[in-house]
Tab-separated table of C-alpha atoms in Angstrom:
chain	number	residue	atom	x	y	z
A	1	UNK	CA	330.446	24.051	105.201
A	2	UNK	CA	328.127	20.832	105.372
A	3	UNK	CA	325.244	23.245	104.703
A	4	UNK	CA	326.806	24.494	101.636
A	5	UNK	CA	328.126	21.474	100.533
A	6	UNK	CA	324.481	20.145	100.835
A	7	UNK	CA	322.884	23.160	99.108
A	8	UNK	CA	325.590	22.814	96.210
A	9	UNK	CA	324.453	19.392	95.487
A	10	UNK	CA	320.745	20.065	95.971
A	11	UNK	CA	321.414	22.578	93.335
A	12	UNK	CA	323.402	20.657	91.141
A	13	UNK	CA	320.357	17.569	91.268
A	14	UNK	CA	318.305	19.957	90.600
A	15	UNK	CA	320.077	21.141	87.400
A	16	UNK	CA	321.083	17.591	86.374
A	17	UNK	CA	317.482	16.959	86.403
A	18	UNK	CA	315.872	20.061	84.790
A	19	UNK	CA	318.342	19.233	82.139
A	20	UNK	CA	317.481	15.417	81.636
A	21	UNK	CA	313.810	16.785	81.566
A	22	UNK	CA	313.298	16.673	77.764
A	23	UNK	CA	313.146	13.386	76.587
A	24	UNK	CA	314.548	12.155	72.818
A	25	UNK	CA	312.436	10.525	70.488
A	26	UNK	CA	312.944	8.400	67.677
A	27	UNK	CA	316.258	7.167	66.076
A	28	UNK	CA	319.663	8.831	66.410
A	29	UNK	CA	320.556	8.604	63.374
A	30	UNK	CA	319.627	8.337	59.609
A	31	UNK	CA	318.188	5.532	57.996
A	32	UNK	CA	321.093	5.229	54.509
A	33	UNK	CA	319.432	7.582	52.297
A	34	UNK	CA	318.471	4.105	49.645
A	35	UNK	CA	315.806	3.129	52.140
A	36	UNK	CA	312.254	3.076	50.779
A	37	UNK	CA	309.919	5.694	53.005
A	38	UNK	CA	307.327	2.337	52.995
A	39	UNK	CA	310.157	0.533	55.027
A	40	UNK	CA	310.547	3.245	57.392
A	41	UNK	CA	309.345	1.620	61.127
A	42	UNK	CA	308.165	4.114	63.723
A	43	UNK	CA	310.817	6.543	64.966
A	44	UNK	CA	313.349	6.151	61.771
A	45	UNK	CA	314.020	8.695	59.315
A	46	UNK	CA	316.239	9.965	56.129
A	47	UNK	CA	317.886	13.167	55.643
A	48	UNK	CA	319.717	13.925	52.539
A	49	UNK	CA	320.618	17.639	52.828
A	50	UNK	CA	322.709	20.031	54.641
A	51	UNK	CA	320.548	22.183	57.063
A	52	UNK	CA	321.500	25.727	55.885
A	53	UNK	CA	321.609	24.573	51.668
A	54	UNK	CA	320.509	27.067	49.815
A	55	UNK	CA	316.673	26.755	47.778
A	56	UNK	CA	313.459	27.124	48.855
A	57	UNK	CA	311.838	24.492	50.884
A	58	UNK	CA	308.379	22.899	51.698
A	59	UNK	CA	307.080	19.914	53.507
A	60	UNK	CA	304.191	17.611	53.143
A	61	UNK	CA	302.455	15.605	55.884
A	62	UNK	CA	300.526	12.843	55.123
A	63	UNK	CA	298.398	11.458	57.646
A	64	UNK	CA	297.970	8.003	55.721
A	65	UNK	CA	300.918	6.877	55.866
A	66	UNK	CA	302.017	8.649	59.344
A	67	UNK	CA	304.955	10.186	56.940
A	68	UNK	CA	306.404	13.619	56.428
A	69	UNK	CA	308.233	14.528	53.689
A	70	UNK	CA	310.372	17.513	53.047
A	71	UNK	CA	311.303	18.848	49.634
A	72	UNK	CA	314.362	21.527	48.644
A	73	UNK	CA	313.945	22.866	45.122
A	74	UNK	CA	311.090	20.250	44.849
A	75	UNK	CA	313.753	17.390	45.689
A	76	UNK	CA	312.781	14.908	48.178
A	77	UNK	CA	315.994	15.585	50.679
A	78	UNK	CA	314.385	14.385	53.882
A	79	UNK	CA	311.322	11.794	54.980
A	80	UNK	CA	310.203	10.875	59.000
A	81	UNK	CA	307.545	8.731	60.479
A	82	UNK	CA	305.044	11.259	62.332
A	83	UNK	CA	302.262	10.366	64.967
A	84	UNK	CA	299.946	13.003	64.166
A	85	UNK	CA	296.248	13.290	65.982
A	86	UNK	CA	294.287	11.214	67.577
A	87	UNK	CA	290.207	10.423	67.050
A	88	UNK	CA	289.113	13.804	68.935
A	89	UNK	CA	292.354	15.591	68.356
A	90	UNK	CA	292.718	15.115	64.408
A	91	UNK	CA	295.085	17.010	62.618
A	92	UNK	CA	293.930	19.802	60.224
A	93	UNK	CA	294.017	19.379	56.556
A	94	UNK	CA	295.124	22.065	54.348
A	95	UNK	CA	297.604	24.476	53.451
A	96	UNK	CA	299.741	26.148	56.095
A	97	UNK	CA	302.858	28.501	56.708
A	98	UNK	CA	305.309	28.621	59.740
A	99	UNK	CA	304.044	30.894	61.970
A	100	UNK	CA	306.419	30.828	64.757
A	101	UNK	CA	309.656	28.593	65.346
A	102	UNK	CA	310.625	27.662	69.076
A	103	UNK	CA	313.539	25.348	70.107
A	104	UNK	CA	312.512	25.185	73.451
A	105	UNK	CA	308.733	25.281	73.723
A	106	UNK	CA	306.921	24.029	76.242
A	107	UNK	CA	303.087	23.393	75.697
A	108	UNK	CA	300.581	26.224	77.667
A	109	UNK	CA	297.426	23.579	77.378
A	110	UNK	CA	298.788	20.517	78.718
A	111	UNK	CA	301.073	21.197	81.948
A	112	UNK	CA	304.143	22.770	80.446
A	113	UNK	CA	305.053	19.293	78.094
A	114	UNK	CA	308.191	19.796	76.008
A	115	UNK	CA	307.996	20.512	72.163
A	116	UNK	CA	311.552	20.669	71.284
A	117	UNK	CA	311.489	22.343	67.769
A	118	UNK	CA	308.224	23.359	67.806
A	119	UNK	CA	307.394	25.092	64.011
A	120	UNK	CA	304.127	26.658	64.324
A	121	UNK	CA	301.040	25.962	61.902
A	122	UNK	CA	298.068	27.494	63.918
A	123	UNK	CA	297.826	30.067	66.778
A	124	UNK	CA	295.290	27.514	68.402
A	125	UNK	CA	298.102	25.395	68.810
A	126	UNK	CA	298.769	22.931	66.071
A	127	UNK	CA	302.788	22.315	65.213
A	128	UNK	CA	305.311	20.075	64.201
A	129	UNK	CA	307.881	19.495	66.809
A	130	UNK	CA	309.526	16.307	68.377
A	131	UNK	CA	307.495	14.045	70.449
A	132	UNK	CA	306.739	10.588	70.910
A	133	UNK	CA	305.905	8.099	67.887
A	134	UNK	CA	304.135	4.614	68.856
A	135	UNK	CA	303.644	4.067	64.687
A	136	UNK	CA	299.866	5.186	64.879
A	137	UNK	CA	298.374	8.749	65.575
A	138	UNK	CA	298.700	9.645	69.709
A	139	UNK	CA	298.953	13.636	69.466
A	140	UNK	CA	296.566	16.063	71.132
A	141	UNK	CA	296.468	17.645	66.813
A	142	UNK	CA	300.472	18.732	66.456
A	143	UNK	CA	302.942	16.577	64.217
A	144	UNK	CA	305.145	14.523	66.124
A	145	UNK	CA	308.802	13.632	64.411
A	146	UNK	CA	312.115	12.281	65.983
A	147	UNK	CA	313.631	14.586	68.123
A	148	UNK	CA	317.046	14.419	65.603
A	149	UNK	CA	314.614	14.810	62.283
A	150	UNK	CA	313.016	18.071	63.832
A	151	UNK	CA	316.362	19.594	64.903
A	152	UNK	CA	317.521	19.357	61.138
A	153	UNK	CA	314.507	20.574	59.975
A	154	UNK	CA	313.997	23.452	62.232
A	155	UNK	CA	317.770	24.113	60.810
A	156	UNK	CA	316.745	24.054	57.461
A	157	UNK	CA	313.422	26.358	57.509
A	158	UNK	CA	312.439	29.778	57.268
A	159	UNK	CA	309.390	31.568	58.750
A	160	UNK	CA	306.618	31.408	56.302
A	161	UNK	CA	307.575	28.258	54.698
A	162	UNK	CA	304.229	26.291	53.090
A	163	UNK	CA	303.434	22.626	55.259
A	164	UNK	CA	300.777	20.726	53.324
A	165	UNK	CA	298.907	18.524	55.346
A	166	UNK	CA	296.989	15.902	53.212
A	167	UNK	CA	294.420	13.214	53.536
A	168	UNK	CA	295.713	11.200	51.318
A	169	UNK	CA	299.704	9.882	50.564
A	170	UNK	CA	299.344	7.568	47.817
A	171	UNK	CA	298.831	7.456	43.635
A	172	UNK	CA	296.100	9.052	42.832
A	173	UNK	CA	297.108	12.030	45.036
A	174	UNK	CA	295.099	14.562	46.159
A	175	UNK	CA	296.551	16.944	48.524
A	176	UNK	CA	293.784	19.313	48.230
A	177	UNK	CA	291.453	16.473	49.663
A	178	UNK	CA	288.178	19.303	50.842
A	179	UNK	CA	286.447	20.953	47.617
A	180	UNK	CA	286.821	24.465	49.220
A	181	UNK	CA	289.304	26.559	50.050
A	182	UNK	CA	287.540	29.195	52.732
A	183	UNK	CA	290.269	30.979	54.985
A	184	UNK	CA	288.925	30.742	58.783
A	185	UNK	CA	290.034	32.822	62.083
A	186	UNK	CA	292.330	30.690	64.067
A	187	UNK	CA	290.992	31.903	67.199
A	188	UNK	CA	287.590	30.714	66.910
A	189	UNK	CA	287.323	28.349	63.763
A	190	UNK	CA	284.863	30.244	61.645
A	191	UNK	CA	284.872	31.164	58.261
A	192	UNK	CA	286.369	34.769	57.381
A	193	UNK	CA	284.024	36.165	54.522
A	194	UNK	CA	285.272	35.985	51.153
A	195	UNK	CA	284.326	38.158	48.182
A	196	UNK	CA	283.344	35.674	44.890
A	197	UNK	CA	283.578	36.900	41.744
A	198	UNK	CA	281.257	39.823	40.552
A	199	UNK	CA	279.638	39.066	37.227
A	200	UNK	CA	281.263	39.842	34.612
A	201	UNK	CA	284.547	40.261	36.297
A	202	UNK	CA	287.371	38.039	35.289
A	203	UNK	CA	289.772	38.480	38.589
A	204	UNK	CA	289.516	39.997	42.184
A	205	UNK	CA	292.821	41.656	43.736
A	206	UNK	CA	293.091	42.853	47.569
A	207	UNK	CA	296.861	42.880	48.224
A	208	UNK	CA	296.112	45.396	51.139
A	209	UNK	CA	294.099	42.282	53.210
A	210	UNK	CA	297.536	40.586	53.998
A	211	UNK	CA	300.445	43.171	52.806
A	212	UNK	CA	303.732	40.876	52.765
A	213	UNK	CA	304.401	37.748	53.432
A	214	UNK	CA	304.574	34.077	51.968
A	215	UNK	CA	301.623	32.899	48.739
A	216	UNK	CA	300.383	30.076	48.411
A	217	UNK	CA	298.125	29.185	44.897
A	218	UNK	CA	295.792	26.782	44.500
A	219	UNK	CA	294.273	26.409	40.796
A	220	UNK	CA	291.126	24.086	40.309
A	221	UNK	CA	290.954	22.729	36.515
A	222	UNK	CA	287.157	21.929	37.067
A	223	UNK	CA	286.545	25.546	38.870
A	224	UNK	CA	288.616	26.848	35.988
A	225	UNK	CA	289.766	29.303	39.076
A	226	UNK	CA	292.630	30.216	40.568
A	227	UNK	CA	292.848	31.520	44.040
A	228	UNK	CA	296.041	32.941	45.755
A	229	UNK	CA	296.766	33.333	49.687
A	230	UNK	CA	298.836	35.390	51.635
A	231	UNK	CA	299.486	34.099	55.160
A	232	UNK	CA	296.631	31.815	54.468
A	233	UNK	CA	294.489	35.045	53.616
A	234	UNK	CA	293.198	35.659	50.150
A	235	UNK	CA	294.035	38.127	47.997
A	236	UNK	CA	293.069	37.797	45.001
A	237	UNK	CA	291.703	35.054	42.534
A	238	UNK	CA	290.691	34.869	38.655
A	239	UNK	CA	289.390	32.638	35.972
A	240	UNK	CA	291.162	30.541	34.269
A	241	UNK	CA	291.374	28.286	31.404
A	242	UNK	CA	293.508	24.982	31.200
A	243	UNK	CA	293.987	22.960	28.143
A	244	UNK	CA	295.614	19.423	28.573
A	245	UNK	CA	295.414	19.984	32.042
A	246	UNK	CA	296.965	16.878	34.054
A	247	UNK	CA	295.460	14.669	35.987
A	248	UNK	CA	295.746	14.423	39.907
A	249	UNK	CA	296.983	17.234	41.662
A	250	UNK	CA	300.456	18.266	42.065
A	251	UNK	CA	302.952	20.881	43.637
A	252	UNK	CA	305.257	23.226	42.187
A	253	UNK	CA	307.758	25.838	44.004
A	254	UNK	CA	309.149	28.980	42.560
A	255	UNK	CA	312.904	29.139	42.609
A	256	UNK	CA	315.294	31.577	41.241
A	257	UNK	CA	315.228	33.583	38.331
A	258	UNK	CA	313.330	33.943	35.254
A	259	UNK	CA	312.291	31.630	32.338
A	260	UNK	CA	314.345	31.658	28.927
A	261	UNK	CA	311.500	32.345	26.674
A	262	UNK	CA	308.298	31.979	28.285
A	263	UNK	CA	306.581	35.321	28.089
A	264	UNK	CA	303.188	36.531	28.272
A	265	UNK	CA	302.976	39.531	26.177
A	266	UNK	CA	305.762	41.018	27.614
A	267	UNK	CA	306.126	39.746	31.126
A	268	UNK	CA	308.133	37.460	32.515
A	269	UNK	CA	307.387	34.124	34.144
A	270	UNK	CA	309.833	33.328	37.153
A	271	UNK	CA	311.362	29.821	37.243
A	272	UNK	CA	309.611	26.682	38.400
A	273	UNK	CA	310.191	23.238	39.761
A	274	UNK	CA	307.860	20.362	40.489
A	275	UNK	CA	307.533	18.881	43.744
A	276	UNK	CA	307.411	14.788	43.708
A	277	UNK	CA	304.419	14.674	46.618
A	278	UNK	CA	303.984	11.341	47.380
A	279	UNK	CA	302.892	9.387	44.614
A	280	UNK	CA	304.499	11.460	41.677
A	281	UNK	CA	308.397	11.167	43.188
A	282	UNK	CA	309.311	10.711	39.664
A	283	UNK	CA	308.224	14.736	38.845
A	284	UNK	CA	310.588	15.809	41.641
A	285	UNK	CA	313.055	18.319	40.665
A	286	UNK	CA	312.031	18.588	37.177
A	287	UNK	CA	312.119	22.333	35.929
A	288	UNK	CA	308.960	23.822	34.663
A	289	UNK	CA	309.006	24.344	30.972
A	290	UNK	CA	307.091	26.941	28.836
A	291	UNK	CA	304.755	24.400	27.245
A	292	UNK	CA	303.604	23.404	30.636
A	293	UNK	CA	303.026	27.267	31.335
A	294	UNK	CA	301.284	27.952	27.903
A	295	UNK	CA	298.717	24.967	29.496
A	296	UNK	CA	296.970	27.804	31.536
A	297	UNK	CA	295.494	30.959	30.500
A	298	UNK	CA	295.431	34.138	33.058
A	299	UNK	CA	294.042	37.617	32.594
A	300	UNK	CA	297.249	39.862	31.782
A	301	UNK	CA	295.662	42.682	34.178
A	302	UNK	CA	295.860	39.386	36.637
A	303	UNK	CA	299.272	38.604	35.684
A	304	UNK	CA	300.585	41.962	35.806
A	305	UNK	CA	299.340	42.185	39.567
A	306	UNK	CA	300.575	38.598	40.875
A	307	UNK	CA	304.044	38.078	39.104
A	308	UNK	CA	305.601	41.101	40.553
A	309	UNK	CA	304.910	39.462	44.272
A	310	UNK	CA	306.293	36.118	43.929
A	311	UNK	CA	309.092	34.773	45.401
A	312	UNK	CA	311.077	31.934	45.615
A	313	UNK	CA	309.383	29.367	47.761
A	314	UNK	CA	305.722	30.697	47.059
A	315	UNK	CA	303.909	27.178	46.550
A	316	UNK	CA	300.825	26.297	43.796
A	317	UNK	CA	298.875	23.131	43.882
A	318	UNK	CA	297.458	22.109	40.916
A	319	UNK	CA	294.486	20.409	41.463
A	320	UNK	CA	291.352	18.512	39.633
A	321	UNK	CA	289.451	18.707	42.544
A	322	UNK	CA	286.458	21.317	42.619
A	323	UNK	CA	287.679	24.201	45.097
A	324	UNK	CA	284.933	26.636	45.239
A	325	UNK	CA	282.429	27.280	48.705
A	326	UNK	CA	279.567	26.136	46.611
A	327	UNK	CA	280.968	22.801	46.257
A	328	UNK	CA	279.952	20.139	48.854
A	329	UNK	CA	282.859	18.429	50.875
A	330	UNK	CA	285.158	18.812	53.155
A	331	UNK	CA	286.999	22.453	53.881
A	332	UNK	CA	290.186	23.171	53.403
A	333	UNK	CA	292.062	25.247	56.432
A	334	UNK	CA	293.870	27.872	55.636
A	335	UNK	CA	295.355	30.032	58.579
A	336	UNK	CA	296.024	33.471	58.871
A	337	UNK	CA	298.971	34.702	60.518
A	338	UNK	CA	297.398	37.333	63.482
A	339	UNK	CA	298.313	35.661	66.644
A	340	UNK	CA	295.662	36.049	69.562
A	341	UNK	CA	296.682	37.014	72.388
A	342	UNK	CA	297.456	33.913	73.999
A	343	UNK	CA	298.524	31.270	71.706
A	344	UNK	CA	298.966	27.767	72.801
């Protein structure tokens, strides 16, 4: 009986402290929602939205101001401090999707650490998730947040939604910081070949190089391009031309439905909303209206191939930043979705 007794409460230490294993970072609870993201201190954060609301969603990361901000229908409805990566460690720029989502993940690189809520951005291991936040960037490259922060927000995301990790969090913003946008191979960093242009030839289309999933659009004014991305692979892109174009770059998100009366010789445009990224807040949640559209002409043999595939949530930055490989500057990540076979 001793013996069991003794092996009962070996077992139940044991359990007590596998469970008290996983620490909790950051704040409890929500800063009031009136708080100013500049007043945040490390650790706090604001959520405004219930975790299963309906609408599309997307999150920005800026690594100036060690700040994430998450957007519903373009609507600001959540901001957290981050600690994002340290000098040797730095997180990647550019555009992302969820790849993976993990409530209990523990780290394969660096001996089993927790990463409670772990939302996947690269296969090479780069994430947001909970972990600690001493107000400056600490992480080995992933995207720390309070451990009550990630739980919503793993709540409130689907697979494939677009995280936009900038340079830059402040008027003038530029969230497409790099002046290229080359997809690379997640396994070993190097660029995956992209087509240009032929001469002559107003638009490329390759559907077949990622079949479904999640776009993502980036249009350069000074390029006068557009290119589009499928799990952070391209297919397709065209010329464009933009009168009145705007100045800085800024985010939009398709939602539901279809525009009133903006047409293009027949076909459709589907519903849009503006994003207020850092620096324009006062754009978010205003609806896209056909002047704004009528700003930017596309091929229609473009048009007729790209409309039918978005969706709500598909992302486009708008951008007067050059974006094409002969450009000098910077490149822009953007990940594919093939895992390898061990991911971090």
């Amino acid at each position: 009986m001793t013996r069991l007794l003794a092996g009962l409460a070996l077992f139940l230490a044991l359990v007590t402290t596998a469970g008290a294993a996983v620490p909790s970072w950051g704040a409890k609870q929500s800063s009031p929602a009136d708080t100013p993201p500049s007043a945040l201190k490390p650790g706090e954060w604001i959520w405004g939205g219930a975790p299963m609301a309906p609408g599309p969603m997307a999150v920005i990361v800026s690594l100036t101001e060690q700040k994430a901000y998450a957007y519903r229908n373009g609507i600001l409805v959540g901001v957290t401090t981050v600690s994002t990566g340290k000098k040797g460690h730095e997180t990647p720029t550019g555009v992302f999707t969820i790849l993976q989502k993990d409530k209990d993940h523990k780290s394969n690189v660096y001996n089993a650490a927790p990463m409670p809520y772990q939302q996947r951005l690269t296969w090479d291991g780069v994430a947001l998730h909970a972990g600690g936040l001493p107000g400056y960037p600490e992480s080995h490259g992933c995207v720390h947040m309070p451990t009550e922060f990630a739980k919503l927000l793993f709540a409130a995301t689907n697979m494939g939604m677009t995280v936009v990790v900038a340079e830059e969090g402040t008027a003038p913003v530029t969230v497409v910081h790099p002046s290229a946008v080359i997809p690379i191979d997640p396994r070993n960093g190097r660029d995956l070949t992209v087509a240009p242009l032929m001469n002559g030839s107003m638009y490329s289309w390759n559907p077949d190089a990622s079949p479904t999933g999640p776009i993502s659009m980036v249009l350069s004014v000074p390029d006068q391009r557009v290119i589009v991305l499928r799990n952070g692979i391209e297919i397709g892109r065209a010329k464009v031309e933009v009168t009145n174009p705007l100045v800085g770059t800024h985010a939009y998100i398709v939602s539901a439905g279809y525009m009133a009366s903006a047409t293009r010789e027949g076909l459709r445009m589907p519903n849009w909303i503006t994003i207020g990224i850092p620096g324009h807040g006062d754009e978010a949640g205003k609806v896209v209206d056909e002047a704004l559209v009528d700003r930017v002409a596309v091929p229609r043999e473009f048009m007729e191939k790209i409309l039918p595939e978005l969706k709500p949530g598909d992302v486009l930055l708008a951008t007067d930043e050059r974006i094409l490989p002969s450009t000098t500057g910077p490149k822009l990540q953007v990940i594919d979705s093939n895992p390898p076979e061990h991911a971090p």
